[in-house]
Coordinates of C-alpha atoms and ligand atoms in Angstrom, one line a residue:
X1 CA 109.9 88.1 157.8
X2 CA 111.9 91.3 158.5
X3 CA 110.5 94.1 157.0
X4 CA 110.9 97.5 156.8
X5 CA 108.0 99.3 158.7
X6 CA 105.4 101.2 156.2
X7 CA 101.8 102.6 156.8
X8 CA 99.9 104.6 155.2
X9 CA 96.7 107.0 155.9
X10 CA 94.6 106.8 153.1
X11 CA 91.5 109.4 153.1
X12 CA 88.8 109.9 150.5
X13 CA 88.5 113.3 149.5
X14 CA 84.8 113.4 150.4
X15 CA 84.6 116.4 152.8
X16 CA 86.5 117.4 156.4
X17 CA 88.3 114.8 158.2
X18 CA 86.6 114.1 160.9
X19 CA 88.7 113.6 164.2
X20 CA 87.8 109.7 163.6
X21 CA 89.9 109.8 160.9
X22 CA 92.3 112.1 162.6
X23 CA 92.9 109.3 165.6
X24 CA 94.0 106.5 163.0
X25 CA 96.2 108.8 160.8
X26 CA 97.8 109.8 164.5
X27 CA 98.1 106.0 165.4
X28 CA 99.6 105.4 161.7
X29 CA 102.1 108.2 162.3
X30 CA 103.1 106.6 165.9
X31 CA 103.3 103.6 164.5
X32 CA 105.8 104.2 162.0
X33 CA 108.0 106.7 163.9
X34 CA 108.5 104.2 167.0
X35 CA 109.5 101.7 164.5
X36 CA 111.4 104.0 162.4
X37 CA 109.3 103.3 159.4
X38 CA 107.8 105.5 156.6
X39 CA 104.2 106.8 156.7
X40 CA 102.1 107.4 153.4
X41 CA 99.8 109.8 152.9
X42 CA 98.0 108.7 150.0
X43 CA 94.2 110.1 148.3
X44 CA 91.5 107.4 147.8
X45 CA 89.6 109.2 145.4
X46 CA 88.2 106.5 142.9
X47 CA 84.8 107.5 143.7
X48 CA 84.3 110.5 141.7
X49 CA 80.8 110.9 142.7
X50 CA 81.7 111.8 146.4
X51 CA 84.9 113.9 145.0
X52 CA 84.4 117.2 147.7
X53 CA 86.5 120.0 145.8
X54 CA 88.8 121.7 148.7
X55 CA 88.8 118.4 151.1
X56 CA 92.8 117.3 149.9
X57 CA 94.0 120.4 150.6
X58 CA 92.0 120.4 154.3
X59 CA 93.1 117.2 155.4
X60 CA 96.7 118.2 154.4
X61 CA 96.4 121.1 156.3
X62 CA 94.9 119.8 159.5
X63 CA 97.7 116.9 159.5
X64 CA 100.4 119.5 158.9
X65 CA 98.8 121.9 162.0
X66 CA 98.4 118.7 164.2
X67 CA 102.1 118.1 163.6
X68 CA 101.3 114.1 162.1
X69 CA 104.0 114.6 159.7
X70 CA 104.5 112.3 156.5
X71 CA 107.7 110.9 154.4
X72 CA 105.4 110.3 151.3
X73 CA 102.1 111.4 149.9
X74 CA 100.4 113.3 147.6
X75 CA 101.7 116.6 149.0
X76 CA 105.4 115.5 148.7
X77 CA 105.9 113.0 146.3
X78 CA 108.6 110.2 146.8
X79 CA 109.4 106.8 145.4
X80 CA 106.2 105.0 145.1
X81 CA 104.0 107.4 143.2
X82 CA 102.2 108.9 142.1
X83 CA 99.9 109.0 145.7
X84 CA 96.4 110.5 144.5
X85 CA 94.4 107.0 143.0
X86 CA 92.6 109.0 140.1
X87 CA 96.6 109.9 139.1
X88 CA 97.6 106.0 139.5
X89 CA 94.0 105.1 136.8
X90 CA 96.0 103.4 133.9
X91 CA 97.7 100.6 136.6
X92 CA 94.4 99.1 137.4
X93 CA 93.1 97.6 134.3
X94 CA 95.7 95.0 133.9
X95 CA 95.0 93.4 137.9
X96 CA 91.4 93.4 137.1
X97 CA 92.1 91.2 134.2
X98 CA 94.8 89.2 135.6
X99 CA 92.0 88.3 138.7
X100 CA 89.6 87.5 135.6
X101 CA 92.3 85.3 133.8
X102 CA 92.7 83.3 137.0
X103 CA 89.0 82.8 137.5
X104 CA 88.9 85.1 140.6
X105 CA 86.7 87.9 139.3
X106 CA 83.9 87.9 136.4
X107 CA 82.3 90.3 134.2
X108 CA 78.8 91.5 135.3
X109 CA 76.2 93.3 132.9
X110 CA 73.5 94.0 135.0
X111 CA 71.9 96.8 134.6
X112 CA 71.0 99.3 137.5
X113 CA 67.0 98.8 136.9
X114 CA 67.9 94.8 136.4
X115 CA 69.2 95.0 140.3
X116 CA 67.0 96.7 141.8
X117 CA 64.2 94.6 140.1
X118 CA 66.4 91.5 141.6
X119 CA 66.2 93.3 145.1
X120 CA 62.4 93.8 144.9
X121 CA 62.0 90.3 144.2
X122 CA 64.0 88.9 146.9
X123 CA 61.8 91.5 149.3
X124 CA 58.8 90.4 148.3
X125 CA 60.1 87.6 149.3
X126 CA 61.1 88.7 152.5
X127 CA 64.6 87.9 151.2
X128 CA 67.6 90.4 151.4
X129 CA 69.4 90.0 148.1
X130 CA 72.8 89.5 147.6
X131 CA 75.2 89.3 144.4
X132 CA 76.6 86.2 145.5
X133 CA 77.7 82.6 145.1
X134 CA 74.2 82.1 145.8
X135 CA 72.5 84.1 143.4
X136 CA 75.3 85.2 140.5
X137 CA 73.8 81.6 138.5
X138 CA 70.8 84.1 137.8
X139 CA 72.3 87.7 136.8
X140 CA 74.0 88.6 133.7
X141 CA 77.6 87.9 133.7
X142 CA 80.3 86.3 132.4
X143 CA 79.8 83.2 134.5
X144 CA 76.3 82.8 133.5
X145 CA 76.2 83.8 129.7
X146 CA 77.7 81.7 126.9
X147 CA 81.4 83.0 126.2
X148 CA 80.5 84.0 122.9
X149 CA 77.9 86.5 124.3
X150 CA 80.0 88.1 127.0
X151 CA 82.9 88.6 124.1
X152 CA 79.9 90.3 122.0
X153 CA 79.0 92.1 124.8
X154 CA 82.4 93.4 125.7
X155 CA 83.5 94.1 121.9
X156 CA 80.6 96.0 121.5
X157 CA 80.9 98.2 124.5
X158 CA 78.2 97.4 127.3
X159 CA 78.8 98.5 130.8
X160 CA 80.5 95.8 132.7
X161 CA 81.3 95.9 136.5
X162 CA 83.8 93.3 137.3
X163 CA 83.2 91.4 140.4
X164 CA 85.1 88.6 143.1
X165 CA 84.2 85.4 142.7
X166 CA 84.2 84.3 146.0
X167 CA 84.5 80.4 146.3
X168 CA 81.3 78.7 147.8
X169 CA 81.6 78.4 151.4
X170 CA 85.0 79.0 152.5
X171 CA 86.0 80.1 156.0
X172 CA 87.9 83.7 155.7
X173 CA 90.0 84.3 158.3
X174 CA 91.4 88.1 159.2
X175 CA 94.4 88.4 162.0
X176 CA 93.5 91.3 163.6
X177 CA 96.4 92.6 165.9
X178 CA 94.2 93.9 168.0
X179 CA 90.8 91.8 167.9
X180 CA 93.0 88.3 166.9
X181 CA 91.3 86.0 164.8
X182 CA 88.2 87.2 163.0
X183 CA 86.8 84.4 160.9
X184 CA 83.8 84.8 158.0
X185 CA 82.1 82.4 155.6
X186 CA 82.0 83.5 152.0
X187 CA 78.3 82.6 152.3
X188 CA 77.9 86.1 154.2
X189 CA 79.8 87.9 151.5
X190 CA 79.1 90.0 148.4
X191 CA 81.0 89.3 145.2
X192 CA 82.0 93.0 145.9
X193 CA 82.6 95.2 142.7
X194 CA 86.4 95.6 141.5
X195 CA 86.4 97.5 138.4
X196 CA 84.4 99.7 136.2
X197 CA 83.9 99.4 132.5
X198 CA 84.9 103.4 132.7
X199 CA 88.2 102.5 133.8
X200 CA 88.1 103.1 137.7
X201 CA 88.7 100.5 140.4
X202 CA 86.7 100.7 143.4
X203 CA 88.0 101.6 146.7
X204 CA 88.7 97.5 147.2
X205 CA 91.1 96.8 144.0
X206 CA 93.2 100.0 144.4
X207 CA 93.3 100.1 147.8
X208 CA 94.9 96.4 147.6
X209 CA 96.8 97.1 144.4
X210 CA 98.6 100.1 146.1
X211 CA 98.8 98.7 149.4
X212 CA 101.0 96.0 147.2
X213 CA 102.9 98.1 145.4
X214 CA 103.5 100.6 147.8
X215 CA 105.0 98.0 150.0
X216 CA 102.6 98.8 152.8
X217 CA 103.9 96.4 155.8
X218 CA 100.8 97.9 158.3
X219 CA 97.3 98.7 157.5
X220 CA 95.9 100.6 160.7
X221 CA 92.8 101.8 159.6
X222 CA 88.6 102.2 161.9
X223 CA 86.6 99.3 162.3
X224 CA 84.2 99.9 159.5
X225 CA 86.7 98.6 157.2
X226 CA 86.7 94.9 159.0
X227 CA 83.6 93.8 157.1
X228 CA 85.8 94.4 153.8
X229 CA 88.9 92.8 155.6
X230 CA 88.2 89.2 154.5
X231 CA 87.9 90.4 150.8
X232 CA 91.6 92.2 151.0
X233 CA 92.7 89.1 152.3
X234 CA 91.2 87.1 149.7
X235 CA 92.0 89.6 147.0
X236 CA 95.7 88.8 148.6
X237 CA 95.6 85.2 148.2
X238 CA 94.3 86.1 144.4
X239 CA 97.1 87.8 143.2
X240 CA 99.7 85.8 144.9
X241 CA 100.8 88.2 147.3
X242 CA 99.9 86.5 150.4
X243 CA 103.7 86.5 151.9
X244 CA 103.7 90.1 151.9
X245 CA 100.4 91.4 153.1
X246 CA 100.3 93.6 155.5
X247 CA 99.3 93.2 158.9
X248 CA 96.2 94.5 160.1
X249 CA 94.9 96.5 163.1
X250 CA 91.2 97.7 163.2
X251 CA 91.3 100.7 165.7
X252 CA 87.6 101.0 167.7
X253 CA 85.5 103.2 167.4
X254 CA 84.9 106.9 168.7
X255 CA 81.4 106.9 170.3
X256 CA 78.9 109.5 171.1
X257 CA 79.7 111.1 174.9
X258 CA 76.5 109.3 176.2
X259 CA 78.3 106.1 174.3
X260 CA 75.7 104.7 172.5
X261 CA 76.7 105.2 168.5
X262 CA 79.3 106.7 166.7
X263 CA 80.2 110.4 167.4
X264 CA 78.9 112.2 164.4
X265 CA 79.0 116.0 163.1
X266 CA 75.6 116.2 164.7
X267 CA 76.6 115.4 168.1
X268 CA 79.6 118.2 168.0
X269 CA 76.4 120.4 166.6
X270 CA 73.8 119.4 169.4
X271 CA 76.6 119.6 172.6
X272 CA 78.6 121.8 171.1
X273 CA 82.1 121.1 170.1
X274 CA 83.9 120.0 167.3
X275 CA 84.3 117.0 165.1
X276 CA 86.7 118.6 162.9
X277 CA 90.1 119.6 163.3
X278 CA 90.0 123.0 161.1
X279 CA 86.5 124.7 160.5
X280 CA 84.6 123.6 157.5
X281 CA 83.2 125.8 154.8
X282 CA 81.3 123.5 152.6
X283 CA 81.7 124.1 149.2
X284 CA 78.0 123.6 148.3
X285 CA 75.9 124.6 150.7
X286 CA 77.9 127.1 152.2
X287 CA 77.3 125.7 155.8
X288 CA 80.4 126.4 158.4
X289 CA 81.6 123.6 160.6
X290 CA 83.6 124.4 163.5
X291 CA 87.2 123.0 164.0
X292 CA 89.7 122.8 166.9
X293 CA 92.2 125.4 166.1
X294 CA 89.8 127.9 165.6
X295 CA 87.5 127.1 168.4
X296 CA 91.3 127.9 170.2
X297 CA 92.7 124.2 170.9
X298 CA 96.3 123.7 171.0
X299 CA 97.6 121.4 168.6
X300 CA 99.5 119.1 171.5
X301 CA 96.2 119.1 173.4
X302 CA 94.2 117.6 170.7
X303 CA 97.0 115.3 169.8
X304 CA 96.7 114.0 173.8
X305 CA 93.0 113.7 174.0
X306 CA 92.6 112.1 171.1
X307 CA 95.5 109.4 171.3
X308 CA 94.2 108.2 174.8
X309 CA 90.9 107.7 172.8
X310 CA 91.1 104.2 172.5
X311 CA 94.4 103.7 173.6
X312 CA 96.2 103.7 177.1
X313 CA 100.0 103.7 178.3
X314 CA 99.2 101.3 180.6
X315 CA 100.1 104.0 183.5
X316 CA 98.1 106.4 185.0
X317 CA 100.0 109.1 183.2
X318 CA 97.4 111.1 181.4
X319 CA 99.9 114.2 179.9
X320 CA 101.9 112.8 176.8
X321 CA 103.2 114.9 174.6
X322 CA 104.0 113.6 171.0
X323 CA 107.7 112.1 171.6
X324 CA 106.2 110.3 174.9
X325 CA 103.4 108.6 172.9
X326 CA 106.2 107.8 169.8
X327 CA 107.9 106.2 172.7
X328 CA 105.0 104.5 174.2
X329 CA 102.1 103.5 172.1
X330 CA 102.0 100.4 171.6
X331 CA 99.0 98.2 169.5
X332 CA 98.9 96.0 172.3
X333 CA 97.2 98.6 174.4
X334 CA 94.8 99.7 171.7
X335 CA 91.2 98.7 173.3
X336 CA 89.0 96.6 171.6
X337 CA 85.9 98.3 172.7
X338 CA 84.8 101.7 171.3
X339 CA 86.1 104.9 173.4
X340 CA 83.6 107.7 174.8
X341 CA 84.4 111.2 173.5
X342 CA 85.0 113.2 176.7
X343 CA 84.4 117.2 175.9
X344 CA 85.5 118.3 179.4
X345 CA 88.3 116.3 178.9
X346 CA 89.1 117.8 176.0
X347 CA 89.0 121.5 178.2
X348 CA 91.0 119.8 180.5
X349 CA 93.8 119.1 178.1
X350 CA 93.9 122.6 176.6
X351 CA 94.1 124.3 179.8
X352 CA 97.1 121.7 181.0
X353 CA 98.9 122.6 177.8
X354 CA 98.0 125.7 177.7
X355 CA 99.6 126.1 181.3
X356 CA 102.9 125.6 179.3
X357 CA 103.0 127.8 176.5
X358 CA 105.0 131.1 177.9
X359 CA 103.2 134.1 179.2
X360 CA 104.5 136.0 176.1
X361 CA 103.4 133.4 173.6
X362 CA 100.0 133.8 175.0
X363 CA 100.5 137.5 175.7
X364 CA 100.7 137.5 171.4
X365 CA 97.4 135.8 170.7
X366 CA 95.6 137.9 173.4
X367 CA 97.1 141.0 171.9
X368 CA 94.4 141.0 168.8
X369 CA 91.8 140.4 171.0
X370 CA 92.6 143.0 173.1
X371 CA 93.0 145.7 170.1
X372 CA 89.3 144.3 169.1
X373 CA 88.0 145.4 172.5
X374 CA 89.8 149.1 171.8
X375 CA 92.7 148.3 173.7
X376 CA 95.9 149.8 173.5
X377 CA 98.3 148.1 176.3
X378 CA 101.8 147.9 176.8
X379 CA 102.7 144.2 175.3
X380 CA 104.9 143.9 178.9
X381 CA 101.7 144.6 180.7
X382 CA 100.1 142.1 179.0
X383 CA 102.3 139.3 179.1
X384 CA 102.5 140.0 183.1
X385 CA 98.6 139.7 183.6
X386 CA 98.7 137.1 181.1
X387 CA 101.2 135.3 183.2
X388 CA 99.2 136.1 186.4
X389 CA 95.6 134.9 184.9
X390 CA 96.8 131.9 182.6
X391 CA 95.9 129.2 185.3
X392 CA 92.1 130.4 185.1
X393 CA 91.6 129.5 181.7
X394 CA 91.0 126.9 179.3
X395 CA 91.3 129.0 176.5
X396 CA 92.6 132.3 175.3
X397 CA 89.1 133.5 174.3
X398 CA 88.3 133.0 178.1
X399 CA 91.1 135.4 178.9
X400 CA 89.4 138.8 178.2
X401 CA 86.2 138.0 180.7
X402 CA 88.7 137.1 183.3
X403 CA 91.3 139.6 183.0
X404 CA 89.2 142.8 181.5
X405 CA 89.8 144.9 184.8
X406 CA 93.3 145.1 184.4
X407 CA 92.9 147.0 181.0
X408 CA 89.5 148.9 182.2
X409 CA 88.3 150.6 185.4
X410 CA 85.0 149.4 186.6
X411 CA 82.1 151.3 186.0
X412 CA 79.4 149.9 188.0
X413 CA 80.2 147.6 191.0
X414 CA 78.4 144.1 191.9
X415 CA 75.1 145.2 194.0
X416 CA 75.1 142.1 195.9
X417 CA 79.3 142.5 196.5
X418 CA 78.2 146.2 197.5
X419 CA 75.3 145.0 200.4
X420 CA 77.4 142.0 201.9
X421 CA 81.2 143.8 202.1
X422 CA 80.7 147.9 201.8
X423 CA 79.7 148.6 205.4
X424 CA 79.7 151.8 207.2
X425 CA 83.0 153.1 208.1
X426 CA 84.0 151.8 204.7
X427 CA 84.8 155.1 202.8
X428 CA 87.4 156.0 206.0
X429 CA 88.8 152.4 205.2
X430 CA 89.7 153.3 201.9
X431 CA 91.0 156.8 202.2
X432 CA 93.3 155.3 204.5
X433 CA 94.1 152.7 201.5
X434 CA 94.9 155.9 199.2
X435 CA 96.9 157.5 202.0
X436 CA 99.1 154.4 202.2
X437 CA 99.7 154.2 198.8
X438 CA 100.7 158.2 199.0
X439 CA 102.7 158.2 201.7
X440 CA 104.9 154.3 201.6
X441 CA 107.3 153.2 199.1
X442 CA 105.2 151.3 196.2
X443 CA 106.7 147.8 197.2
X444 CA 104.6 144.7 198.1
X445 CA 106.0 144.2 201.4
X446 CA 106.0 147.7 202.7
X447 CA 102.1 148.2 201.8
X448 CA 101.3 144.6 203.1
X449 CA 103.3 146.1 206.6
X450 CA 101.4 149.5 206.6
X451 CA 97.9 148.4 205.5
X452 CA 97.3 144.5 205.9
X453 CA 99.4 144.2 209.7
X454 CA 99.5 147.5 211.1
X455 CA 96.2 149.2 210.0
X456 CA 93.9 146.4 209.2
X457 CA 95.3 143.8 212.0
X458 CA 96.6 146.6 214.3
X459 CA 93.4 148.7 214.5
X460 CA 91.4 145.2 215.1
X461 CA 89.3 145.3 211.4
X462 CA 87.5 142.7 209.8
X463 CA 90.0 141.9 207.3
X464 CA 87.5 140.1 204.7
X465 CA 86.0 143.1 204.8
X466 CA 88.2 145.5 204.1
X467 CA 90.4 143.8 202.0
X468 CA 87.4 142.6 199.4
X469 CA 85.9 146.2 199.8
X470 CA 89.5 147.5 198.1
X471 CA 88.9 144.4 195.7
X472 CA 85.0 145.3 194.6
X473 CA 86.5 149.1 194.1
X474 CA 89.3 148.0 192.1
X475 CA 87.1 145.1 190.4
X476 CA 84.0 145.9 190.1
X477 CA 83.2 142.4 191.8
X478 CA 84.7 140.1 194.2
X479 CA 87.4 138.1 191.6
X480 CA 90.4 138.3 190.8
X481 CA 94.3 137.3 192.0
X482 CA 95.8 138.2 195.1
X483 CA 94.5 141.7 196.1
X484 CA 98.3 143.1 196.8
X485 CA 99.5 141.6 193.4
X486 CA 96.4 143.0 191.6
X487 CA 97.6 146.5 193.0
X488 CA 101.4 146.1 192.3
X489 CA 100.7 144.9 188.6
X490 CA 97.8 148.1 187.8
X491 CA 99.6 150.6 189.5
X492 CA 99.9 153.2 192.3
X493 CA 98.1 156.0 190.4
X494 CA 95.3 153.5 188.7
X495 CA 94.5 152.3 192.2
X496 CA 94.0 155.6 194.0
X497 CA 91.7 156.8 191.0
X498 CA 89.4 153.7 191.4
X499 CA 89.4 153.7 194.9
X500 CA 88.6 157.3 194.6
X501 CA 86.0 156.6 192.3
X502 CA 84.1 154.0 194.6
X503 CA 84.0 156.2 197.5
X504 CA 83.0 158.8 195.4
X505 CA 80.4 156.6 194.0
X506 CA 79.2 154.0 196.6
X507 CA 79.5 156.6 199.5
X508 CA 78.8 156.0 202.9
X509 CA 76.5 153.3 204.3
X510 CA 74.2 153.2 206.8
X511 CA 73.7 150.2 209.4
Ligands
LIG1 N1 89.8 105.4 151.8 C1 89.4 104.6 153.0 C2 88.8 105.6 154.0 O1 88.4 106.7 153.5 C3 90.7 104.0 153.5 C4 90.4 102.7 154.3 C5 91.7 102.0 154.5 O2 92.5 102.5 155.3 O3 91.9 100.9 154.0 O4 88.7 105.4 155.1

């Protein structure tokens, strides 16, 4: 059957979306563009007890800054709302009773102290207890208690749960687009709860129920959720909706950088980056978490690194931006196996993007930092040393380390730059460098002519070592661009002071 493309990302509001989550909404949003479908964004938040105050608006905000952009959700509204679960509570009821009508669900009364007193049973026992075909003979529910007792029970308000009945012994099979066949007995599975007596699903009936109704053709979602994937199917089957379920695609998942595990907030504490896309302020404790954009990622670069996380064009091309993965991804290529998380090559991608943002764009965000370090400069200044000094750097934050010396004079010079290149004869050197600069035409090519070829080459000097003396009086050290460029782009008059300055300074050596 032909039908129109439709995913969905569907989040629980239960604290910052980790970059987990971030991957499958990214390979949602691919998805649907390539196949010009619709993507959902729609909030999961039956579970009231894990409701994080602040964590819709965060995960609509790191979507929006990682450029994943939606046709529906929560945030925009559109034809199949509304798109936040607690807002959708009065639709549940009447599936939960329509699964009990058919004999596919059942009313449970145990109590909380009844099951745990069921679990310590089965432990002593050295049992693991399970509310199951199995065992649901010996609990409290409508399957076990005469009718007349369960209506007693209902009319006179006891908590319920209502469960699937799973039928004994039945092979559950899951077509995975990416894993293929997954196959489970019902003998391995709970009788999972569907519905509260307070009127909430759980996470399994709405997510179905709005999966349905939402005419969700795709459900791309991380491989914890394929334990649960032979209950949607069977929930499916339940409610007659087995010609339109969607097709499903388990993504793996994102492992530790050492690979053994899942990559959790603790790993981006202990090595130090982050699993977040925004930072974090928890609402509770008060505790910051550290997020991309403000740890100075580019949008793009986190979009690349984490869309080869588990997927691969099936080329060696490793730069992609956002249109070439629309164009290329492909399920097919998803791996099965669970992707390292590669910090470096995280680096590496911002520094490649970064590469192509324009000298002035990055001129604008260095600006502030410079004004922080009491900087007044010239904005044209700084987009030409910004232009000069981009290739060095991974991030903007990196930029005032690297390019400091074009904005400040030195004020001490590198000891060890001193003992290896400042030899005698040195402070006649570079008078001679501030007589060139007096006396020829401040151009590139006429100072390379009068110092590099005729005095330096012509009078038989060790070019090294004059040439990184000039740098280390300039400097400070022995870094920086091309020594000729560094002087074009500070200036005649800003050179001769700080060559000045380091003969004054350093002075003569002895041998
Ligand atoms: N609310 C679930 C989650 O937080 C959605 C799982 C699914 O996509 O079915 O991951």
């Amino acid at each position: 059957m032909n039908r129109k493309v439709r995913v969905r990302f569907a989040p629980s509001p239960t604290g910052p979306l980790h970059i987990g989550g971030v991957r499958t909404a990214l390979y949602n949003y691919l998805f649907a563009r390539q196949n010009g479908g619709d993507m959902i964004l729609r909030i999961e938040d039956t579970d009231q007890t894990r409701f994080v105050p602040g964590a819709e608006a965060y995960i609509i905000e790191a979507l929006d800054w990682l450029g994943i952009k939606f046709d529906e959700g929560v945030h925009l509204g559109g034809n199949y709302g509304p798109y936040r679960q607690s807002d959708r509570k009065p639709m549940y009821r009447q599936y939960a009773d329509q699964l009990i009508r058919d004999g596919w669900a059942y009313y449970a009364f145990d109590t909380p102290e009844a099951l745990d007193a069921k679990r310590k049973e089965f432990e002593a026992q050295k049992r693991t207890f399970q509310y199951d075909c199995t065992t649901r003979g010996e609990m409290e529910n409508s399957l076990s208690l005469p009718a007349d007792e369960v209506q007693r029970r209902l009319v006179g308000g006891d908590h319920y749960v209502v469960r699937f009945k799973f039928p004994d012994n039945l092979d559950i099979t899951v077509h995975d687009l990416i894993r293929g066949d997954v196959t489970m007995n019902s003998r391995l599975l709970d009788d999972k709860v569907l519905f509260k007596s307070d009127g909430m699903p759980t996470y399994h009936l709405a997510n179905i129920v709005d999966d349905h109704l939402m005419e969700v053709s795709h459900v791309i979602r991380g491989e914890e959720w394929l334990p649960s994937a032979p209950l949607h199917v069977m929930l499916y089957r339940a409610f007659g909706w087995e010609d339109t379920m969607p097709q499903f695609a388990h993504l793996p998942l994102l492992l530790k950088p050492e690979g053994n595990g899942k990559l959790s907030k603790r790993d981006g504490d202990r090595l130090g980056f982050p699993v977040f896309p925004l930072d974090w302020h928890d609402p509770k404790s008060g505790e910051l978490s550290s997020g991309y954009r403000e740890r100075g990622y580019l949008p793009e670069a986190v979009v690349n690194m984490l869309a080869l996380l588990g997927w691969n064009p099936g080329t060696e091309q490793e730069i992609l931006s956002m249109d070439d993965l629309i164009q290329q991804f492909s399920v097919e290529h998803i791996s099965k196996s669970g992707a390292k998380f590669n910090v470096e090559k995280a680096k590496w991608f911002n520094h490649e993007y970064l590469q192509m943002r324009s000298d002035e764009e990055i001129a604008s965000w260095f600006d502030p930092i410079l004004r922080q370090h009491g900087i007044n400069a010239e904005h044209d200044y700084v987009v030409k040393v910004c232009g000069m000094m981009k290739e060095r750097i991974s991030f903007v934050s990196e930029l005032w380390e690297q390019t400091s010396y074009f904005f400040v004079a030195p004020t001490d010079y590198d000891p060890a730059a001193i003992k290896k290149r400042w030899k005698p004869g040195m402070t006649t050197h570079m008078a001679k460098v501030i007589e060139i600069l007096n006396t020829v035409p401040f151009e590139y090519d006429a100072i390379h002519r009068a110092l590099l070829d005729d005095y330096i080459v012509g009078n038989g000097l060790n070019m090294g070592q004059v040439m990184n003396s000039l740098r280390l009086a300039v400097v400070g050290k022995t870094v920086g661009p091309d020594m000729l460029t560094l002087v074009m782009t500070i200036g005649k008059e800003e050179t001769i002071r700080r060559v000045q300055r380091a003969i004054d300074t350093i002075g003569e050596v002895a041998e």
